[in-house]
Amino acid sequence: MRRRPEAQSSTAEAAGASKKNPDQRLHGQAEAKGRLSYSSVLINIGKCLLLIIIIPPFLNYASLQREGQMLLPKDGQIVDVGLGQKMLLLCKGRGSPVVILDAPTGQSSDIWFHVQESVSTLTTVCTYDRMGLGFSKRLMQNETTGTEKVWGMSTTGRMVDDLYRLLEAAGIAKPFILVGSELGALNGRFYSHIHDVQVSDLVLIDPIPEDVFEEDQWKEYWYGKLLPSLQARQFSAATGLSRMLIILGAIEPTIKGQNVSEEVIQRQKYLLSNPAHQSSAVDEHFFLNESAAQVRDITKFKPLSSRTSVSVLTGDSFDEQLPEHLNQMVAKLQKRFLKESYPSANHIHIKGADRRMIYKKPSAISQHLRKLVNQRQAKQQSE
C-alpha cells in the first residue's frame, strides 16, 4: 500500500513530462528520420560511385574486344616474327625500292597515313606497329625468350631486332629506303649501321640528339612534364574515362580531315581508349634515354656505310609548344651531332614545321621521298 502513491506519482510525472515536452518527442522523431534519410543518401552516393568505378572500365574493355577485330587494317597483315611475337605490317602500292616508315615515339603506324597514301602511288610503302603499339601485341615478360633480356623492353635495340625479323618474315625486297621520326629516327640509325647492306637511303625526320638527356632542362621537361601527362592518359584509358571524353568530344584523334577515312579516325579513337597501347607509349618515352645511349654506342662501334645516303628533315623548331630556350637547345645539339655523325647528310629545312610535320606538313616529306624513289628507280633502269 505504501508503493501505490509512488506509482501514482511516477505515472503522473510521466504524464506530466509527456504533456510538458511534446516538442522533444517530435524533435526526436525528426532526428531519427533525418538519420535515416542521410544514410539513404550516403548509400545511393556509394552505389553511384561504385557504378562509375566499375561500369566504364567494363564497357570500355568489352568495346575494345569488339573493335580490336573490326578495326584491324584491311590491307594489313599480322606477321609471325618468331619468339611467339606477331606484328602488324601494312604495305601499299607496288614496285621498288620499298619505303619503310618508322613512327615517332609512342605513335602507331596510322601517323603516316598521308605520307603513305601519297608515296604509294609511285612504289611500295610499308608501315608497321612497334611491339606493344597498335595491333602488335606485346607478350607478358614471363612469356618471352626474346632480346628484351639483352636490350631491355621498349628500347631501340629490341625494336631494331623486331623490325629485322618482321622484314625477313614478310620477304621485303632489299635494299630499301628507311624513314624514321624521333624514336623512329634512332631506330633507323641503329638499323642502318648494323644492316647497312639492306638500306640504300636513310631519312631522319626530327632526329633526337643522342646527348639531349644529359641536359637538366630537357630531363625536367621530359620526365617532369611530358611523361606524367602520358601516364595520366594511360590511367584515363584504363578507367574508361578516355572513351567517355571521346564521346563527349573532349578528346579528338590526331589525324583528321576530309581526306582521312572513317576507319582511320575510329582506329585512333580505339587506341586512345586502349590502356595496353597507352602503356607501351609511356614505356617508349620512359626508355628513350636508354635508346639514345644504345644508338650512340652502336654508331661509334660500326660507322655507316658510304653506300647509304642520309637526309635530314627538320622544321623551324623541334616542338612549337615548347619554351624557346628548349627548342634552341635541341637545335644546337642536333646540329652538332649531325656534323659529327653524318657530315655529308642532305639537310632539308621545312618552313613552318615542327615534330608534327608528319601529319601537318606531309606533302613536304612526301615530296622528298618521291624524289629519292625516282632517283633509285632511274639508277635501277640504267643498270
mmCIF file of C-alpha atoms in Angstrom:
data_model
loop_
_atom_site.group_PDB
_atom_site.id
_atom_site.type_symbol
_atom_site.label_atom_id
_atom_site.label_comp_id
_atom_site.label_asym_id
_atom_site.label_seq_id
_atom_site.Cartn_x
_atom_site.Cartn_y
_atom_site.Cartn_z
ATOM 1 C CA MET A 1 0.000 0.000 0.000
ATOM 2 C CA ARG A 2 2.938 2.309 0.596
ATOM 3 C CA ARG A 3 4.123 1.925 -3.012
ATOM 4 C CA ARG A 4 0.855 2.941 -4.582
ATOM 5 C CA PRO A 5 1.294 6.639 -4.125
ATOM 6 C CA GLU A 6 4.790 6.320 -5.567
ATOM 7 C CA ALA A 7 3.438 4.541 -8.625
ATOM 8 C CA GLN A 8 0.751 7.094 -8.986
ATOM 9 C CA SER A 9 3.364 9.766 -8.608
ATOM 10 C CA SER A 10 5.588 8.214 -11.268
ATOM 11 C CA THR A 11 2.662 7.874 -13.623
ATOM 12 C CA ALA A 12 1.691 11.409 -13.001
ATOM 13 C CA GLU A 13 5.257 12.585 -13.625
ATOM 14 C CA ALA A 14 5.454 10.652 -16.866
ATOM 15 C CA ALA A 15 2.132 12.043 -17.965
ATOM 16 C CA GLY A 16 3.271 15.447 -16.948
ATOM 17 C CA ALA A 17 6.548 15.068 -18.793
ATOM 18 C CA SER A 18 4.630 13.911 -21.827
ATOM 19 C CA LYS A 19 2.424 16.945 -21.623
ATOM 20 C CA LYS A 20 5.274 19.291 -20.859
ATOM 21 C CA ASN A 21 7.687 18.091 -23.658
ATOM 22 C CA PRO A 22 5.708 17.264 -26.828
ATOM 23 C CA ASP A 23 8.299 19.215 -28.856
ATOM 24 C CA GLN A 24 11.084 16.956 -27.645
ATOM 25 C CA ARG A 25 9.255 13.870 -28.896
ATOM 26 C CA LEU A 26 8.691 15.452 -32.288
ATOM 27 C CA HIS A 27 12.311 16.566 -32.409
ATOM 28 C CA GLY A 28 13.491 13.040 -31.633
ATOM 29 C CA GLN A 29 11.340 11.613 -34.379
ATOM 30 C CA ALA A 30 12.662 14.210 -36.801
ATOM 31 C CA GLU A 31 16.245 13.334 -35.855
ATOM 32 C CA ALA A 32 15.575 9.620 -36.459
ATOM 33 C CA LYS A 33 14.056 10.381 -39.856
ATOM 34 C CA GLY A 34 16.976 12.698 -40.625
ATOM 35 C CA ARG A 35 19.500 9.997 -39.791
ATOM 36 C CA LEU A 36 17.609 7.516 -41.964
ATOM 37 C CA SER A 37 17.437 9.984 -44.838
ATOM 38 C CA TYR A 38 21.153 10.834 -44.502
ATOM 39 C CA SER A 39 22.050 7.120 -44.509
ATOM 40 C CA SER A 40 19.947 6.586 -47.638
ATOM 41 C CA VAL A 41 21.704 9.438 -49.394
ATOM 42 C CA LEU A 42 25.106 8.000 -48.484
ATOM 43 C CA ILE A 43 24.068 4.557 -49.705
ATOM 44 C CA ASN A 44 22.827 5.993 -53.015
ATOM 45 C CA ILE A 45 26.001 8.007 -53.454
ATOM 46 C CA GLY A 46 28.039 4.878 -52.752
ATOM 47 C CA LYS A 47 26.073 2.937 -55.349
ATOM 48 C CA CYS A 48 26.608 5.682 -57.921
ATOM 49 C CA LEU A 49 30.342 5.806 -57.216
ATOM 50 C CA LEU A 50 30.524 2.035 -57.491
ATOM 51 C CA LEU A 51 28.776 2.168 -60.848
ATOM 52 C CA ILE A 52 31.094 4.938 -62.029
ATOM 53 C CA ILE A 53 34.151 2.960 -60.963
ATOM 54 C CA ILE A 54 33.057 -0.415 -62.338
ATOM 55 C CA ILE A 55 30.867 0.191 -65.385
ATOM 56 C CA PRO A 56 33.090 2.470 -67.573
ATOM 57 C CA PRO A 57 36.143 0.147 -67.434
ATOM 58 C CA PHE A 58 33.905 -2.868 -68.066
ATOM 59 C CA LEU A 59 32.163 -1.259 -71.043
ATOM 60 C CA ASN A 60 35.495 0.021 -72.368
ATOM 61 C CA TYR A 61 37.017 -3.454 -72.153
ATOM 62 C CA ALA A 62 34.037 -5.008 -73.927
ATOM 63 C CA SER A 63 34.209 -2.362 -76.671
ATOM 64 C CA LEU A 64 37.966 -2.860 -77.109
ATOM 65 C CA GLN A 65 37.479 -6.607 -77.642
ATOM 66 C CA ARG A 66 34.953 -5.947 -80.408
ATOM 67 C CA GLU A 67 36.848 -3.058 -82.028
ATOM 68 C CA GLY A 68 40.157 -4.932 -82.000
ATOM 69 C CA GLN A 69 38.793 -7.271 -84.658
ATOM 70 C CA MET A 70 36.698 -4.752 -86.592
ATOM 71 C CA LEU A 71 39.364 -2.051 -86.926
ATOM 72 C CA LEU A 72 42.304 -4.207 -87.974
ATOM 73 C CA PRO A 73 43.573 -2.523 -91.192
ATOM 74 C CA LYS A 74 42.064 -4.296 -94.185
ATOM 75 C CA ASP A 75 45.286 -4.105 -96.204
ATOM 76 C CA GLY A 76 47.436 -5.058 -93.218
ATOM 77 C CA GLN A 77 48.783 -8.441 -92.266
ATOM 78 C CA ILE A 78 49.686 -9.873 -88.877
ATOM 79 C CA VAL A 79 53.156 -11.381 -89.346
ATOM 80 C CA ASP A 80 54.625 -14.038 -87.084
ATOM 81 C CA VAL A 81 58.138 -12.755 -86.388
ATOM 82 C CA GLY A 82 59.183 -15.633 -84.156
ATOM 83 C CA LEU A 83 59.674 -15.859 -80.393
ATOM 84 C CA GLY A 84 55.908 -16.041 -80.108
ATOM 85 C CA GLN A 85 55.538 -12.448 -81.301
ATOM 86 C CA LYS A 86 53.233 -11.136 -84.026
ATOM 87 C CA MET A 87 53.360 -7.696 -85.604
ATOM 88 C CA LEU A 88 51.173 -5.624 -87.903
ATOM 89 C CA LEU A 89 52.663 -4.759 -91.291
ATOM 90 C CA LEU A 90 50.724 -2.551 -93.722
ATOM 91 C CA CYS A 91 52.077 -2.226 -97.266
ATOM 92 C CA LYS A 92 50.503 -0.199 -100.059
ATOM 93 C CA GLY A 93 51.484 0.337 -103.681
ATOM 94 C CA ARG A 94 53.725 -1.684 -105.968
ATOM 95 C CA GLY A 95 57.291 -1.500 -107.170
ATOM 96 C CA SER A 96 60.746 -0.869 -105.766
ATOM 97 C CA PRO A 97 62.586 0.418 -103.899
ATOM 98 C CA VAL A 98 60.356 -0.305 -100.920
ATOM 99 C CA VAL A 99 59.964 2.567 -98.448
ATOM 100 C CA ILE A 100 59.797 1.592 -94.745
ATOM 101 C CA LEU A 101 58.282 4.165 -92.364
ATOM 102 C CA ASP A 102 59.008 4.086 -88.608
ATOM 103 C CA ALA A 103 56.756 6.238 -86.405
ATOM 104 C CA PRO A 104 57.640 8.815 -83.713
ATOM 105 C CA THR A 105 57.747 7.948 -80.020
ATOM 106 C CA GLY A 106 54.564 6.260 -78.787
ATOM 107 C CA GLN A 107 52.735 6.516 -82.141
ATOM 108 C CA SER A 108 51.098 3.815 -84.216
ATOM 109 C CA SER A 109 51.546 3.373 -87.961
ATOM 110 C CA ASP A 110 48.432 5.481 -88.679
ATOM 111 C CA ILE A 111 50.532 8.602 -88.109
ATOM 112 C CA TRP A 112 51.995 8.001 -91.607
ATOM 113 C CA PHE A 113 48.585 7.898 -93.303
ATOM 114 C CA HIS A 114 49.054 10.950 -95.556
ATOM 115 C CA VAL A 115 52.670 10.169 -96.473
ATOM 116 C CA GLN A 116 51.937 6.523 -97.250
ATOM 117 C CA GLU A 117 48.949 7.383 -99.422
ATOM 118 C CA SER A 118 50.999 9.867 -101.448
ATOM 119 C CA VAL A 119 54.197 7.870 -101.982
ATOM 120 C CA SER A 120 52.418 4.537 -102.579
ATOM 121 C CA THR A 121 51.273 5.816 -105.993
ATOM 122 C CA LEU A 122 54.939 5.554 -107.010
ATOM 123 C CA THR A 123 56.261 2.474 -105.185
ATOM 124 C CA THR A 124 55.646 0.071 -102.300
ATOM 125 C CA VAL A 125 55.386 1.825 -98.940
ATOM 126 C CA CYS A 126 55.212 -0.139 -95.692
ATOM 127 C CA THR A 127 54.346 0.952 -92.185
ATOM 128 C CA TYR A 128 54.258 -1.196 -89.062
ATOM 129 C CA ASP A 129 53.259 -1.063 -85.419
ATOM 130 C CA ARG A 130 56.121 -1.493 -82.994
ATOM 131 C CA MET A 131 55.661 -4.175 -80.365
ATOM 132 C CA GLY A 132 53.010 -3.173 -77.838
ATOM 133 C CA LEU A 133 51.614 -0.366 -80.003
ATOM 134 C CA GLY A 134 48.547 -0.526 -82.211
ATOM 135 C CA PHE A 135 47.885 -4.103 -83.317
ATOM 136 C CA SER A 136 51.321 -5.557 -82.491
ATOM 137 C CA LYS A 137 50.564 -7.199 -79.168
ATOM 138 C CA ARG A 138 53.327 -7.496 -76.603
ATOM 139 C CA LEU A 139 53.685 -10.731 -74.711
ATOM 140 C CA MET A 140 53.924 -10.700 -70.948
ATOM 141 C CA GLN A 141 57.533 -10.543 -69.786
ATOM 142 C CA ASN A 142 57.440 -14.040 -68.321
ATOM 143 C CA GLU A 143 56.273 -15.416 -71.674
ATOM 144 C CA THR A 144 59.090 -14.093 -73.838
ATOM 145 C CA THR A 145 62.519 -15.505 -74.510
ATOM 146 C CA GLY A 146 63.436 -12.688 -76.873
ATOM 147 C CA THR A 147 66.002 -9.943 -76.827
ATOM 148 C CA GLU A 148 64.222 -7.932 -74.153
ATOM 149 C CA LYS A 149 66.640 -9.720 -71.842
ATOM 150 C CA VAL A 150 69.551 -8.296 -73.836
ATOM 151 C CA TRP A 151 68.378 -4.827 -74.833
ATOM 152 C CA GLY A 152 65.622 -4.139 -72.356
ATOM 153 C CA MET A 153 61.936 -3.583 -73.005
ATOM 154 C CA SER A 154 60.897 -0.707 -75.302
ATOM 155 C CA THR A 155 64.422 0.272 -76.330
ATOM 156 C CA THR A 156 65.886 0.783 -79.792
ATOM 157 C CA GLY A 157 67.961 -2.412 -79.658
ATOM 158 C CA ARG A 158 64.844 -4.506 -79.148
ATOM 159 C CA MET A 159 62.825 -2.563 -81.736
ATOM 160 C CA VAL A 160 65.502 -2.975 -84.397
ATOM 161 C CA ASP A 161 65.645 -6.705 -83.730
ATOM 162 C CA ASP A 162 61.839 -6.846 -84.064
ATOM 163 C CA LEU A 163 61.925 -4.859 -87.314
ATOM 164 C CA TYR A 164 64.650 -7.051 -88.797
ATOM 165 C CA ARG A 165 62.675 -10.224 -88.048
ATOM 166 C CA LEU A 166 59.478 -8.591 -89.381
ATOM 167 C CA LEU A 167 61.025 -7.601 -92.724
ATOM 168 C CA GLU A 168 62.669 -11.017 -93.115
ATOM 169 C CA ALA A 169 59.442 -12.879 -92.342
ATOM 170 C CA ALA A 170 57.449 -10.676 -94.761
ATOM 171 C CA GLY A 171 60.036 -11.064 -97.528
ATOM 172 C CA ILE A 172 60.523 -7.313 -98.096
ATOM 173 C CA ALA A 173 62.778 -6.604 -101.079
ATOM 174 C CA LYS A 174 66.156 -5.042 -100.375
ATOM 175 C CA PRO A 175 67.760 -2.585 -100.395
ATOM 176 C CA PHE A 176 65.011 -0.286 -99.161
ATOM 177 C CA ILE A 177 64.600 3.317 -98.094
ATOM 178 C CA LEU A 178 64.309 3.568 -94.313
ATOM 179 C CA VAL A 179 62.491 6.581 -92.846
ATOM 180 C CA GLY A 180 62.191 7.348 -89.134
ATOM 181 C CA SER A 181 60.900 10.206 -86.999
ATOM 182 C CA GLU A 182 62.079 10.944 -83.420
ATOM 183 C CA LEU A 183 62.390 7.467 -81.843
ATOM 184 C CA GLY A 184 61.892 6.064 -85.330
ATOM 185 C CA ALA A 185 64.972 8.044 -86.381
ATOM 186 C CA LEU A 186 67.002 6.414 -83.593
ATOM 187 C CA ASN A 187 65.750 3.026 -84.793
ATOM 188 C CA GLY A 188 66.616 3.904 -88.383
ATOM 189 C CA ARG A 189 70.152 4.900 -87.441
ATOM 190 C CA PHE A 190 70.696 1.750 -85.385
ATOM 191 C CA TYR A 191 69.296 -0.465 -88.175
ATOM 192 C CA SER A 192 71.334 1.221 -90.907
ATOM 193 C CA HIS A 193 74.606 0.874 -89.026
ATOM 194 C CA ILE A 194 74.009 -2.810 -88.249
ATOM 195 C CA HIS A 195 72.339 -3.896 -91.525
ATOM 196 C CA ASP A 196 73.884 -1.341 -93.868
ATOM 197 C CA VAL A 197 73.616 -3.596 -96.948
ATOM 198 C CA GLN A 198 69.824 -3.537 -96.637
ATOM 199 C CA VAL A 199 69.422 0.267 -96.542
ATOM 200 C CA SER A 200 70.018 2.357 -99.644
ATOM 201 C CA ASP A 201 68.768 5.637 -98.143
ATOM 202 C CA LEU A 202 68.285 6.717 -94.536
ATOM 203 C CA VAL A 203 65.840 9.565 -93.912
ATOM 204 C CA LEU A 204 65.795 11.151 -90.440
ATOM 205 C CA ILE A 205 62.851 13.370 -89.505
ATOM 206 C CA ASP A 206 63.327 15.493 -86.384
ATOM 207 C CA PRO A 207 66.064 13.205 -85.054
ATOM 208 C CA ILE A 208 66.542 13.317 -81.284
ATOM 209 C CA PRO A 209 70.157 14.226 -80.390
ATOM 210 C CA GLU A 210 71.910 11.419 -78.555
ATOM 211 C CA ASP A 211 73.073 13.610 -75.676
ATOM 212 C CA VAL A 212 69.879 15.629 -75.116
ATOM 213 C CA PHE A 213 69.175 13.754 -71.879
ATOM 214 C CA GLU A 214 72.432 14.989 -70.437
ATOM 215 C CA GLU A 215 70.791 18.413 -70.204
ATOM 216 C CA ASP A 216 68.955 19.022 -66.914
ATOM 217 C CA GLN A 217 66.413 21.317 -68.546
ATOM 218 C CA TRP A 218 65.407 18.598 -71.001
ATOM 219 C CA LYS A 219 65.179 15.900 -68.330
ATOM 220 C CA GLU A 220 62.979 18.195 -66.264
ATOM 221 C CA TYR A 221 60.631 18.680 -69.215
ATOM 222 C CA TRP A 222 60.661 15.048 -70.379
ATOM 223 C CA TYR A 223 60.321 13.293 -67.034
ATOM 224 C CA GLY A 224 58.699 16.087 -65.050
ATOM 225 C CA LYS A 225 56.014 17.228 -67.518
ATOM 226 C CA LEU A 226 55.665 15.082 -70.631
ATOM 227 C CA LEU A 227 55.867 11.644 -69.023
ATOM 228 C CA PRO A 228 53.356 12.406 -66.211
ATOM 229 C CA SER A 229 50.868 13.656 -68.810
ATOM 230 C CA LEU A 230 51.239 10.390 -70.739
ATOM 231 C CA GLN A 231 50.816 8.372 -67.549
ATOM 232 C CA ALA A 232 47.620 10.301 -66.859
ATOM 233 C CA ARG A 233 46.412 9.398 -70.339
ATOM 234 C CA GLN A 234 47.203 5.749 -69.632
ATOM 235 C CA PHE A 235 45.197 5.884 -66.389
ATOM 236 C CA SER A 236 42.335 7.593 -68.209
ATOM 237 C CA ALA A 237 42.253 4.793 -70.784
ATOM 238 C CA ALA A 238 42.372 2.082 -68.097
ATOM 239 C CA THR A 239 39.417 3.570 -66.206
ATOM 240 C CA GLY A 240 37.308 4.065 -69.328
ATOM 241 C CA LEU A 241 37.396 7.832 -68.889
ATOM 242 C CA SER A 242 39.079 8.369 -72.251
ATOM 243 C CA ARG A 243 36.209 6.694 -74.085
ATOM 244 C CA MET A 244 33.705 8.920 -72.302
ATOM 245 C CA LEU A 245 35.747 12.021 -73.155
ATOM 246 C CA ILE A 246 35.954 10.928 -76.795
ATOM 247 C CA ILE A 247 32.174 10.502 -76.915
ATOM 248 C CA LEU A 248 31.767 13.986 -75.409
ATOM 249 C CA GLY A 249 34.216 15.453 -77.929
ATOM 250 C CA ALA A 250 36.763 16.464 -75.284
ATOM 251 C CA ILE A 251 39.433 14.232 -76.887
ATOM 252 C CA GLU A 252 39.916 14.130 -80.646
ATOM 253 C CA PRO A 253 42.075 11.992 -82.959
ATOM 254 C CA THR A 254 45.423 13.393 -84.057
ATOM 255 C CA ILE A 255 44.834 12.715 -87.753
ATOM 256 C CA LYS A 256 41.582 14.076 -89.098
ATOM 257 C CA GLY A 257 40.173 15.928 -92.090
ATOM 258 C CA GLN A 258 38.258 15.270 -95.270
ATOM 259 C CA ASN A 259 40.991 13.104 -96.768
ATOM 260 C CA VAL A 260 41.172 10.793 -93.735
ATOM 261 C CA SER A 261 38.960 7.707 -93.885
ATOM 262 C CA GLU A 262 36.446 6.987 -91.139
ATOM 263 C CA GLU A 263 38.271 3.728 -90.457
ATOM 264 C CA VAL A 264 41.482 5.578 -89.578
ATOM 265 C CA ILE A 265 39.599 8.015 -87.338
ATOM 266 C CA GLN A 266 37.841 5.185 -85.488
ATOM 267 C CA ARG A 267 41.127 3.307 -85.143
ATOM 268 C CA GLN A 268 42.726 6.315 -83.472
ATOM 269 C CA LYS A 269 39.823 6.525 -81.020
ATOM 270 C CA TYR A 270 40.264 2.836 -80.301
ATOM 271 C CA LEU A 271 43.943 3.329 -79.483
ATOM 272 C CA LEU A 272 43.251 6.380 -77.312
ATOM 273 C CA SER A 273 40.930 4.161 -75.254
ATOM 274 C CA ASN A 274 43.311 1.190 -75.221
ATOM 275 C CA PRO A 275 45.353 1.007 -71.977
ATOM 276 C CA ALA A 276 47.772 -1.561 -73.478
ATOM 277 C CA HIS A 277 48.687 0.821 -76.311
ATOM 278 C CA GLN A 278 48.980 3.772 -73.928
ATOM 279 C CA SER A 279 51.160 1.744 -71.559
ATOM 280 C CA SER A 280 53.612 0.926 -74.374
ATOM 281 C CA ALA A 281 53.647 4.591 -75.396
ATOM 282 C CA VAL A 282 54.651 5.501 -71.835
ATOM 283 C CA ASP A 283 57.390 2.841 -71.887
ATOM 284 C CA GLU A 284 58.863 4.158 -75.133
ATOM 285 C CA HIS A 285 59.102 7.662 -73.679
ATOM 286 C CA PHE A 286 60.484 6.407 -70.368
ATOM 287 C CA PHE A 287 63.283 4.391 -72.007
ATOM 288 C CA LEU A 288 64.143 6.944 -74.700
ATOM 289 C CA ASN A 289 67.272 7.971 -72.801
ATOM 290 C CA GLU A 290 68.487 4.360 -72.898
ATOM 291 C CA SER A 291 67.614 4.103 -76.603
ATOM 292 C CA ALA A 292 69.695 7.187 -77.353
ATOM 293 C CA ALA A 293 72.631 5.698 -75.433
ATOM 294 C CA GLN A 294 72.374 2.460 -77.421
ATOM 295 C CA VAL A 295 72.459 4.349 -80.714
ATOM 296 C CA ARG A 296 75.436 6.426 -79.582
ATOM 297 C CA ASP A 297 77.370 3.260 -78.726
ATOM 298 C CA ILE A 298 76.493 1.340 -81.879
ATOM 299 C CA THR A 299 77.321 4.211 -84.247
ATOM 300 C CA LYS A 300 80.759 4.522 -82.653
ATOM 301 C CA PHE A 301 81.315 0.776 -82.875
ATOM 302 C CA LYS A 302 80.218 0.472 -86.515
ATOM 303 C CA PRO A 303 80.254 3.541 -88.809
ATOM 304 C CA LEU A 304 77.630 3.883 -91.507
ATOM 305 C CA SER A 305 78.483 2.535 -94.936
ATOM 306 C CA SER A 306 79.354 5.130 -97.544
ATOM 307 C CA ARG A 307 76.837 3.437 -99.871
ATOM 308 C CA THR A 308 73.948 4.636 -97.712
ATOM 309 C CA SER A 309 72.801 8.185 -98.368
ATOM 310 C CA VAL A 310 71.484 10.216 -95.430
ATOM 311 C CA SER A 311 68.987 13.064 -95.479
ATOM 312 C CA VAL A 312 67.639 15.003 -92.509
ATOM 313 C CA LEU A 313 64.342 16.911 -92.354
ATOM 314 C CA THR A 314 63.788 19.483 -89.628
ATOM 315 C CA GLY A 315 61.385 22.395 -89.114
ATOM 316 C CA ASP A 316 61.592 25.838 -87.581
ATOM 317 C CA SER A 317 61.561 24.240 -84.132
ATOM 318 C CA PHE A 318 61.536 20.810 -82.553
ATOM 319 C CA ASP A 319 58.188 21.485 -80.887
ATOM 320 C CA GLU A 320 56.436 24.839 -81.246
ATOM 321 C CA GLN A 321 54.639 24.232 -77.940
ATOM 322 C CA LEU A 322 57.918 24.063 -76.011
ATOM 323 C CA PRO A 323 59.620 27.126 -74.483
ATOM 324 C CA GLU A 324 62.010 28.809 -76.881
ATOM 325 C CA HIS A 325 65.123 28.002 -74.826
ATOM 326 C CA LEU A 326 64.395 24.252 -75.093
ATOM 327 C CA ASN A 327 63.909 24.472 -78.852
ATOM 328 C CA GLN A 328 67.169 26.362 -79.198
ATOM 329 C CA MET A 329 68.950 23.761 -77.102
ATOM 330 C CA VAL A 330 67.639 20.858 -79.229
ATOM 331 C CA ALA A 331 68.546 22.680 -82.454
ATOM 332 C CA LYS A 332 72.091 23.262 -81.213
ATOM 333 C CA LEU A 333 72.535 19.624 -80.195
ATOM 334 C CA GLN A 334 71.008 18.392 -83.467
ATOM 335 C CA LYS A 335 73.423 20.482 -85.486
ATOM 336 C CA ARG A 336 76.398 19.195 -83.524
ATOM 337 C CA PHE A 337 75.514 15.505 -83.675
ATOM 338 C CA LEU A 338 74.713 15.653 -87.400
ATOM 339 C CA LYS A 339 78.022 17.329 -88.092
ATOM 340 C CA GLU A 340 79.869 14.669 -86.123
ATOM 341 C CA SER A 341 77.898 11.611 -87.258
ATOM 342 C CA TYR A 342 76.663 12.450 -90.771
ATOM 343 C CA PRO A 343 78.667 15.395 -92.129
ATOM 344 C CA SER A 344 77.655 14.710 -95.740
ATOM 345 C CA ALA A 345 73.921 14.405 -94.999
ATOM 346 C CA ASN A 346 71.459 16.375 -97.084
ATOM 347 C CA HIS A 347 69.809 18.705 -94.552
ATOM 348 C CA ILE A 348 66.346 19.918 -95.607
ATOM 349 C CA HIS A 349 64.565 22.696 -93.734
ATOM 350 C CA ILE A 350 60.770 22.696 -93.836
ATOM 351 C CA LYS A 351 59.392 26.142 -93.122
ATOM 352 C CA GLY A 352 56.654 26.414 -90.516
ATOM 353 C CA ALA A 353 57.088 22.811 -89.349
ATOM 354 C CA ASP A 354 57.937 21.096 -86.088
ATOM 355 C CA ARG A 355 57.816 17.499 -84.802
ATOM 356 C CA ARG A 356 54.202 17.220 -86.016
ATOM 357 C CA MET A 357 55.181 17.675 -89.667
ATOM 358 C CA ILE A 358 54.235 14.051 -90.465
ATOM 359 C CA TYR A 359 50.541 14.942 -90.361
ATOM 360 C CA LYS A 360 50.663 18.744 -90.513
ATOM 361 C CA LYS A 361 53.171 19.103 -93.373
ATOM 362 C CA PRO A 362 53.048 15.648 -95.001
ATOM 363 C CA SER A 363 53.445 16.971 -98.544
ATOM 364 C CA ALA A 364 56.978 18.206 -97.797
ATOM 365 C CA ILE A 365 58.001 14.739 -96.590
ATOM 366 C CA SER A 366 56.249 13.003 -99.483
ATOM 367 C CA GLN A 367 57.954 15.274 -101.987
ATOM 368 C CA HIS A 368 61.405 14.356 -100.684
ATOM 369 C CA LEU A 369 60.628 10.632 -100.567
ATOM 370 C CA ARG A 370 59.239 10.661 -104.092
ATOM 371 C CA LYS A 371 62.454 12.329 -105.231
ATOM 372 C CA LEU A 372 64.554 9.593 -103.605
ATOM 373 C CA VAL A 373 62.385 6.884 -105.146
ATOM 374 C CA ASN A 374 62.689 8.427 -108.612
ATOM 375 C CA GLN A 375 66.469 8.589 -108.256
ATOM 376 C CA ARG A 376 66.725 4.935 -107.210
ATOM 377 C CA GLN A 377 64.353 3.797 -109.956
ATOM 378 C CA ALA A 378 66.341 5.711 -112.570
ATOM 379 C CA LYS A 379 69.531 4.086 -111.304
ATOM 380 C CA GLN A 380 67.951 0.628 -111.453
ATOM 381 C CA GLN A 381 66.887 1.198 -115.051
ATOM 382 C CA SER A 382 70.322 2.423 -116.070
ATOM 383 C CA GLU A 383 71.924 -0.668 -114.570
#
